[in-house]
Amino acid sequence: MDYRDAWHGQARCTVFDAAYGDGASFRVLADVWRTDPHRSPHLHVIALSGLLLPGFHRIPQAEPGLTLDLLSATIDEALSQLTARVDLFRLHGLEQAGAGFARALARVAAPQARLLGQGLTPEQVAALQAQGFVFEACAEPDKQKARFASRKPRPPQPPLPERRAIVLGAGIAGSAACERLCARGWDVTLVERHPRPAMEASGNRAGIFMPLVSRDDNIPTRLTRAAYLYALRHWERLGGIGGAIEGQACGVLQLARDPGHAEVQRAIAASGALPAEFAEWLEQAQAESLLGLPAPDGGWLFRQGGWARPGSVCEAMLAACGGRLQQRFGVGSVRVAQVEGHWEVSDEHGAIVARAPTLILANGAGAMQVPHAAPLPLTAMRGQVSHLPAEMIPALPVVLCREAYLTPPSHGVASAGATYDVDGDPELSPASHQENLRRLRGLLSDPHAAQGAPLQGRVGFRCIAPDRLPLVGRLPDFDAAGSTERLRDVPRHPGLYALLGYASRGLIWAGWAAELLAAQLEGEPLPLESALVDALDPARFVLRARRTSRGPQLTDI
């Protein structure tokens, strides 16, 4: 069977490979696709690989039409969590995998999907036949060919959307949405009330990028790991840290809080699950040798972490959009309405600023002023960062953090913070400044550090959900929800999407969440396990409101 049979006449061809190996088979497949004049415009390869940290990994490619996802999981786990329609399966190296994967494989098979097998056991062949795969005669005895011919009803593929969208908000969430959509050929209008990008929560001098580590590898840890690894790869495509993006990949040292916390971290390190280039546990002597400061309980060194100026990330992403992006800055307050199947954004005078079938709310706490998003349980949390003259603090080789953080200086200024204040005051607060200095002194084990530091810094307002996870996907219609009990049954506002609730991690959430949303809009395979996609669905709050009998207006954080 020729690979080319799978993509001829297709707008998109999706291939599932049971073993990525050294990548040679992927490169051969990509070369065949490139040289075929009748190829599909898009080739999406999904392959199992045991060489990466657990989870789904989207690996950016130079060619816009080529996508590679590497899944670090068993075939059973990967297929059960995969959201895709697969046109061609390459099954090999599965002699010890059993036959339990057949049902999940059939679930993601496109109508008339092709299967190329090598070394499949009789039990596996029988299980695949039971799920609707019809095997054909094959001249090579250890190889198998089949076609999916199940008569079971298949959910219809939604029609491809008209590729025009409005993005509301030019912070890091909105800039990422523009870049990921323009990369797919969308025409996007960016609407921002301020005169330039990154003037609110994304306007800090420095944001920290680092993963999370937890003993149980819980949902926030897995989500943050996926976002962090995607950000590192994505930024390289945009020009890199220290290039197009202002910052330093200097590493982050996260100190243990106390001896008990350190013992838990040692146990995680001893499991051997985390490679040193991702996260390395340093005992006291190692940490102090690196830092040149006391580190009594040791800490995690994230060698690939560091700091970046969020505004420069916004600038790099917007620059990558090219001519498909129209930018509307200085618009001021806006109104949102749906008119005849399109979303309209108008200014305070009633003039229409933008009109498109798709609207993406990426304006942080400002989304609470949009009536359709008002029932979402979002909170605007004040954060104050203190800016310290470099000569008032020790020279740091890495970003240092615990309950607070301190960056190496840039242009003679280091950033320390940030507070979490339930306060709507946008002005600098002496009390918040003193809180930052108090935590800084604990971080440095120096009660006199930054003594007399002037009140300088910046205030921003983070958009936070009760579970501290972002909201990525179609907005639910709370009023129409009725007695809905399942996410897939929650009614949605047509064409209205959210990229909200990034809290303190917008720097790493932004690109990856925008990639997930763009894949949802395009009907592509999703770059994340389905259980984690559900954890980000804005409609989760509809179900939680019903279960807690408190209604949609949840405010507890």
XYZ file of C-alpha atoms in Angstrom:
557
model
C 0.000 0.000 0.000
C 1.382 3.393 -0.990
C 1.385 6.074 1.697
C 0.123 8.510 -0.891
C -3.206 6.700 -1.109
C -4.003 8.020 2.373
C -3.777 11.704 1.509
C -4.886 11.975 -2.115
C -8.032 14.081 -2.233
C -7.820 14.974 1.455
C -7.642 18.490 2.906
C -5.736 16.992 5.835
C -4.104 13.615 6.347
C -3.478 12.292 9.851
C -1.074 9.396 10.412
C -0.654 7.449 13.648
C 2.679 5.656 14.072
C 3.047 3.187 16.931
C 6.818 3.749 17.220
C 8.679 6.975 16.410
C 12.093 5.428 17.079
C 14.873 7.697 15.857
C 12.493 9.629 13.600
C 13.703 8.050 10.359
C 10.250 6.795 9.342
C 8.755 10.243 10.003
C 11.379 11.879 7.814
C 10.739 9.390 4.999
C 6.998 9.954 5.218
C 7.461 13.739 5.219
C 9.744 13.535 2.175
C 7.201 11.434 0.264
C 4.513 13.966 1.151
C 6.663 16.936 0.093
C 7.428 15.467 -3.317
C 3.876 14.379 -4.167
C 2.171 17.019 -6.353
C -1.205 15.591 -5.280
C -0.485 15.703 -1.539
C -2.957 17.028 0.990
C -2.198 20.591 2.145
C -1.689 19.324 5.691
C 0.107 16.242 6.992
C -0.258 15.574 10.715
C 1.845 12.754 12.172
C 1.144 11.393 15.652
C 3.746 8.948 16.943
C 4.512 7.137 20.172
C 7.886 7.904 21.718
C 9.273 6.716 25.032
C 12.171 9.180 25.036
C 10.237 12.194 26.364
C 8.593 13.177 29.621
C 5.082 11.718 30.026
C 2.327 13.362 28.025
C 1.653 14.780 24.573
C 4.336 16.896 22.907
C 3.725 19.082 19.861
C 7.032 19.544 18.043
C 7.028 22.692 15.843
C 8.058 22.116 12.237
C 9.495 24.564 9.711
C 6.759 23.880 7.152
C 3.307 25.315 7.930
C 1.518 22.243 6.526
C 3.483 19.698 8.569
C 2.707 18.845 12.203
C 4.357 16.321 14.508
C 2.950 15.160 17.841
C 4.991 12.780 19.987
C 3.046 10.910 22.658
C 4.969 9.542 25.613
C 2.544 6.863 26.782
C 1.587 3.277 26.110
C -0.533 2.721 23.023
C -3.603 2.021 25.188
C -3.146 5.235 27.182
C -2.312 7.339 24.137
C -5.278 6.240 22.035
C -7.726 6.553 24.934
C -6.704 10.201 25.404
C -6.303 11.144 21.744
C -8.717 13.527 20.040
C -8.206 12.966 16.304
C -9.509 11.388 13.096
C -6.733 9.128 11.812
C -6.462 8.269 8.107
C -3.478 5.890 8.264
C -2.236 3.679 11.097
C 1.296 2.235 11.126
C 1.310 -0.510 13.746
C 4.638 -2.144 14.517
C 6.632 -3.098 17.585
C 3.455 -4.108 19.410
C 4.108 -7.781 20.022
C 3.976 -7.298 23.803
C 1.177 -4.703 23.825
C -1.786 -7.082 24.017
C -4.959 -6.408 22.065
C -6.773 -3.991 24.342
C -5.890 -0.993 22.170
C -8.161 -2.119 19.302
C -11.340 -0.464 20.604
C -9.636 2.896 21.221
C -7.925 2.695 17.838
C -11.274 2.183 16.103
C -12.700 5.166 17.994
C -10.215 7.545 16.334
C -10.259 5.897 12.891
C -11.602 7.977 10.030
C -14.058 6.273 7.637
C -12.082 4.038 5.277
C -8.898 4.571 7.296
C -5.967 2.420 6.185
C -3.830 0.233 8.416
C -0.303 -1.009 7.774
C 0.817 -3.584 10.310
C 4.015 -5.471 10.923
C 4.310 -8.302 13.390
C 0.736 -8.028 14.673
C -0.234 -11.102 16.661
C -3.267 -13.241 15.721
C -4.990 -11.928 18.864
C -4.413 -8.322 17.777
C -5.645 -9.014 14.246
C -8.792 -10.652 15.612
C -9.439 -7.714 17.966
C -9.044 -5.231 15.121
C -11.368 -7.276 12.917
C -13.959 -7.238 15.668
C -13.792 -3.421 15.618
C -14.437 -3.194 11.880
C -11.028 -3.510 10.205
C -11.084 -5.696 7.082
C -7.705 -7.288 6.384
C -6.447 -7.877 2.864
C -4.096 -10.472 1.441
C -0.458 -9.464 1.784
C 2.512 -11.029 -0.028
C 4.835 -10.548 2.971
C 3.883 -12.970 5.746
C 4.875 -10.737 8.685
C 2.994 -7.703 7.352
C -0.684 -6.866 7.347
C -2.921 -4.446 5.474
C -6.444 -3.469 6.388
C -9.131 -0.892 5.809
C -11.618 0.397 8.373
C -15.109 -0.539 7.221
C -17.181 -0.362 10.391
C -20.872 0.373 9.897
C -21.270 1.844 13.362
C -22.561 5.442 13.234
C -19.730 7.965 13.356
C -20.166 11.498 14.665
C -20.053 13.850 11.699
C -17.055 16.087 11.232
C -18.008 19.713 11.872
C -17.640 21.940 8.827
C -14.441 23.946 8.545
C -14.941 27.458 9.885
C -14.618 30.622 7.877
C -11.084 31.676 8.702
C -11.828 35.154 10.046
C -11.627 36.064 13.708
C -11.552 38.963 16.146
C -9.172 38.731 19.098
C -10.019 41.010 21.993
C -6.918 41.974 23.994
C -3.301 42.508 22.915
C -1.586 41.056 25.940
C 0.292 37.806 25.782
C -2.883 35.687 25.470
C -4.267 37.706 22.570
C -0.919 38.053 20.791
C -0.474 34.286 20.906
C -3.984 33.729 19.539
C -3.220 36.031 16.600
C 0.065 34.280 15.829
C -1.310 30.739 15.985
C -4.341 31.593 13.829
C -2.407 33.623 11.247
C 0.040 30.711 10.954
C -2.953 28.619 9.822
C -4.087 31.129 7.221
C -6.690 32.992 9.255
C -7.371 36.696 8.812
C -7.425 38.228 12.281
C -8.415 41.613 13.642
C -6.800 42.426 16.972
C -8.727 44.922 19.113
C -7.009 46.575 22.086
C -8.232 49.437 24.225
C -4.709 50.693 24.934
C -2.455 52.400 22.364
C -0.002 49.489 22.177
C 0.335 45.809 23.191
C 1.149 44.465 26.651
C 0.053 47.448 28.734
C -1.737 45.545 31.485
C -0.824 42.208 33.106
C 1.642 41.451 30.294
C 3.532 44.698 30.804
C 5.974 43.612 33.517
C 9.715 43.975 32.980
C 10.251 40.262 33.605
C 8.172 37.100 33.767
C 9.495 33.774 35.017
C 9.315 30.584 32.988
C 9.678 27.290 34.834
C 7.725 24.042 35.249
C 6.014 22.568 38.303
C 7.083 19.413 40.118
C 4.746 17.349 42.305
C 4.855 13.953 43.948
C 1.602 12.753 42.323
C 2.170 14.419 38.919
C -1.231 16.040 39.265
C -3.253 17.905 36.650
C -1.689 21.365 37.246
C 1.778 19.803 37.057
C 1.030 17.950 33.829
C -0.598 20.972 32.224
C 2.224 23.306 33.239
C 4.840 20.845 31.967
C 3.126 20.631 28.579
C 2.863 24.430 28.333
C 6.454 25.015 29.461
C 7.967 22.534 27.004
C 5.857 23.908 24.166
C 6.924 27.463 25.033
C 10.612 26.560 24.871
C 10.156 25.036 21.396
C 7.822 27.762 20.174
C 10.072 30.631 21.234
C 12.932 29.142 19.249
C 10.748 29.398 16.139
C 10.077 33.066 16.980
C 13.757 33.974 17.289
C 14.674 32.701 20.723
C 15.346 34.084 24.204
C 18.077 36.688 23.911
C 17.220 37.160 20.228
C 13.757 38.313 19.213
C 12.670 37.832 22.836
C 14.293 39.901 25.564
C 15.349 37.745 28.484
C 17.762 35.097 29.710
C 17.560 31.310 29.724
C 19.789 31.471 32.797
C 18.018 28.781 34.801
C 15.709 29.005 37.798
C 16.574 27.791 41.298
C 13.466 27.098 43.366
C 14.461 26.749 47.017
C 12.708 24.299 49.322
C 10.463 25.982 51.883
C 11.675 23.991 54.890
C 13.263 20.612 55.788
C 9.959 18.759 55.446
C 9.330 20.179 51.989
C 12.895 19.267 51.011
C 12.333 15.632 52.017
C 9.328 15.391 49.689
C 11.380 16.858 46.836
C 14.239 14.408 47.454
C 11.777 11.541 47.113
C 10.607 12.914 43.763
C 14.197 13.276 42.586
C 15.077 9.757 43.780
C 12.314 8.268 41.608
C 14.430 9.043 38.541
C 11.409 10.216 36.565
C 12.813 13.671 35.800
C 15.905 14.086 33.611
C 18.492 16.539 34.913
C 18.125 18.912 31.969
C 14.461 19.342 32.950
C 14.714 19.393 36.757
C 17.693 18.594 38.980
C 17.548 18.445 42.768
C 20.475 20.229 44.439
C 21.401 19.602 48.042
C 22.497 22.472 50.259
C 26.172 22.448 49.284
C 25.396 22.243 45.551
C 22.765 24.976 45.697
C 24.976 27.284 47.734
C 27.929 26.705 45.416
C 25.781 27.714 42.432
C 24.099 30.629 44.154
C 26.833 32.042 46.360
C 24.157 32.527 49.027
C 22.620 30.387 51.793
C 20.294 27.628 50.602
C 19.825 25.620 53.818
C 17.338 23.085 52.468
C 18.471 22.782 48.845
C 16.234 23.302 45.838
C 15.249 22.401 42.288
C 17.356 23.700 39.435
C 15.421 24.138 36.204
C 18.284 24.609 33.763
C 16.078 25.520 30.788
C 14.090 28.076 32.766
C 14.754 31.773 33.152
C 13.042 35.104 32.618
C 11.642 36.993 29.648
C 9.988 40.347 29.144
C 6.391 39.425 28.257
C 6.004 42.476 26.036
C 8.856 41.283 23.832
C 7.147 37.904 23.462
C 3.981 39.755 22.371
C 6.004 41.794 19.873
C 7.650 38.675 18.417
C 4.321 36.894 18.026
C 2.576 39.861 16.427
C 5.502 40.401 14.048
C 5.182 36.759 12.937
C 1.552 37.327 11.867
C 2.491 39.256 8.739
C -0.183 40.778 6.544
C -3.020 38.578 7.825
C -3.261 40.650 10.996
C -5.095 43.957 11.294
C -4.377 45.822 14.518
C -6.842 48.209 16.132
C -5.148 49.945 19.060
C -6.396 52.727 21.315
C -10.020 51.693 20.861
C -10.989 52.265 24.509
C -13.988 50.531 26.026
C -15.883 48.259 23.650
C -19.230 46.540 23.340
C -19.724 43.019 22.004
C -22.833 41.787 20.197
C -23.810 38.930 17.921
C -25.594 40.107 14.790
C -26.770 37.771 12.012
C -24.266 35.035 12.805
C -21.306 37.368 13.200
C -19.686 38.981 16.212
C -19.389 42.746 16.206
C -17.098 44.788 18.411
C -17.984 48.475 18.598
C -16.387 51.383 20.428
C -18.034 53.557 23.067
C -19.485 55.776 20.331
C -21.179 52.819 18.623
C -18.824 52.633 15.643
C -18.098 49.059 14.550
C -14.400 48.307 15.006
C -14.399 44.697 13.818
C -16.812 42.055 12.525
C -16.181 38.313 12.095
C -17.869 34.940 12.703
C -15.373 34.066 15.458
C -14.562 36.126 18.550
C -11.852 35.194 21.037
C -11.867 36.832 24.454
C -8.220 37.165 25.481
C -8.552 40.351 27.505
C -8.019 38.926 30.989
C -10.076 40.553 33.709
C -11.669 42.763 31.061
C -13.692 39.757 29.887
C -15.868 40.156 32.968
C -17.335 43.249 31.304
C -18.584 41.160 28.355
C -22.140 39.985 29.205
C -21.648 36.529 27.660
C -18.601 35.920 29.918
C -19.908 37.636 33.031
C -21.166 34.378 34.676
C -17.651 32.926 34.623
C -16.130 32.829 38.133
C -13.117 34.998 37.327
C -11.340 37.276 39.761
C -8.989 40.188 39.102
C -6.119 39.836 41.569
C -3.716 42.720 42.084
C -0.016 41.988 41.801
C 2.745 44.472 42.603
C 6.327 43.924 41.475
C 9.167 45.887 43.071
C 11.979 47.176 40.864
C 15.312 47.211 42.681
C 18.570 48.883 41.630
C 21.117 46.187 40.794
C 23.647 47.532 43.309
C 21.241 46.902 46.200
C 21.063 43.110 45.749
C 23.579 40.275 45.287
C 24.521 39.336 41.747
C 22.502 36.243 40.834
C 23.495 33.663 38.203
C 19.902 32.354 38.026
C 16.363 33.421 38.815
C 15.798 32.675 42.501
C 12.374 31.803 43.843
C 10.454 30.261 46.684
C 7.278 32.032 47.848
C 8.693 35.049 46.020
C 11.080 35.515 43.117
C 14.075 37.684 42.265
C 15.467 38.039 38.751
C 19.010 38.854 37.700
C 19.189 42.553 36.778
C 18.370 43.789 33.297
C 19.327 47.340 32.335
C 20.413 47.853 35.936
C 17.105 46.789 37.491
C 16.003 43.516 39.120
C 12.382 42.483 39.611
C 11.141 41.123 42.949
C 7.654 40.011 43.859
C 4.925 39.638 43.280
C 2.116 40.248 45.724
C -1.386 38.766 45.607
C -3.635 41.570 46.864
C -7.410 41.691 47.059
C -7.365 45.348 46.144
C -8.424 47.338 43.110
C -5.909 50.168 43.530
C -3.677 50.467 40.425
C -1.169 52.739 42.177
C 2.038 51.547 43.826
C 1.489 50.634 47.468
C 4.178 51.117 50.148
C 2.685 48.162 52.058
C 2.978 45.848 49.025
C 6.522 47.109 48.456
C 7.455 46.242 52.040
C 5.888 42.799 51.640
C 8.057 42.185 48.574
C 11.162 43.304 50.478
C 10.303 41.107 53.468
C 9.959 38.022 51.285
C 13.088 38.989 49.346
C 15.105 39.066 52.574
C 13.840 35.615 53.496
C 14.767 34.374 50.033
C 18.314 35.757 50.349
C 18.682 34.877 54.065
C 19.698 38.479 54.622
C 17.542 40.642 56.936
C 19.125 43.830 55.574
C 18.921 43.133 51.833
C 17.667 46.080 49.737
C 17.505 48.255 52.848
C 16.076 51.635 51.898
C 15.052 50.546 48.396
C 12.939 53.272 46.749
C 9.268 52.648 46.031
C 9.542 51.665 42.388
C 7.754 48.952 40.472
C 4.589 48.120 38.632
C 1.026 47.014 39.383
C -0.912 44.585 37.224
C -4.139 42.629 37.633
C -4.100 38.899 37.009
C -7.179 37.071 35.779
C -7.709 34.020 38.017
C -10.208 31.154 38.065
C -11.118 29.324 41.295
C -9.064 26.243 40.359
C -6.110 28.367 39.148
C -6.303 26.755 35.697
C -6.813 28.628 32.419
C -10.026 28.696 30.425
C -9.443 27.509 26.866
C -12.293 26.790 24.463
C -15.874 27.684 23.570
C -17.764 29.752 26.096
C -20.767 28.076 27.715
C -24.244 29.537 27.707
C -25.096 29.415 31.417
C -28.697 30.472 30.877
C -29.374 27.612 28.458
C -27.529 24.925 30.432
C -30.592 23.545 32.187
C -29.866 20.189 33.832
C -26.800 19.388 31.730
C -24.469 16.896 33.425
C -21.757 16.319 30.790
C -19.272 18.740 29.282
C -20.062 17.685 25.738
C -23.745 18.510 26.273
C -23.238 22.011 27.672
C -24.737 24.548 25.232
C -22.232 27.082 23.906
C -22.353 30.554 22.468
C -21.687 29.979 18.755
C -18.364 31.364 17.578
C -17.344 32.700 21.004
C -14.131 31.431 22.610
C -11.990 32.144 25.656
C -8.287 32.340 26.417
C -8.526 33.525 30.002
C -7.446 32.847 33.573
C -3.675 32.608 33.122
C -2.985 33.902 36.656
C 0.803 34.166 37.150
C 1.805 31.809 34.330
C 0.696 33.628 31.208
C 4.219 33.657 29.834
C 4.242 29.877 29.364
C 0.492 29.297 29.038
C -0.071 31.693 26.164
C 1.436 30.022 23.090
C 0.392 26.534 24.057
C -3.198 27.463 24.967
C -3.504 29.374 21.692
C -2.215 26.318 19.827
C -4.828 24.159 21.550
C -7.623 26.590 20.699
C -6.479 26.931 17.086
C -6.451 23.134 16.754
C -9.993 23.003 18.147
C -11.164 25.643 15.698
C -9.594 23.844 12.741
C -10.772 20.363 13.741
C -7.160 19.174 13.983
C -5.834 16.496 16.317
C -5.486 18.112 19.719
C -2.001 18.531 21.246
C -3.144 17.436 24.706
C -4.726 14.463 26.435
C -8.520 14.690 26.375
C -8.758 14.581 30.190
C -6.543 17.670 30.367
C -8.494 19.412 27.592
C -11.608 18.901 29.731
C -9.800 20.387 32.733
C -9.389 23.641 30.759
C -12.890 23.764 29.245
C -14.693 26.955 30.332
C -17.878 24.885 30.607
C -16.449 23.062 33.623
C -17.881 25.830 35.759
C -21.398 25.103 34.529
C -21.139 21.579 35.932
C -19.481 22.735 39.153
C -22.173 25.333 39.689
C -24.836 22.622 39.427
C -22.983 20.207 41.704
C -22.419 22.777 44.423
C -25.900 24.318 44.044
C -24.370 27.746 44.233
C -25.150 28.923 40.723
C -22.669 30.228 38.173
C -21.500 33.262 40.144
C -18.660 31.548 42.037
C -16.250 33.949 43.716
C -14.280 31.843 46.184
C -10.593 31.449 45.350
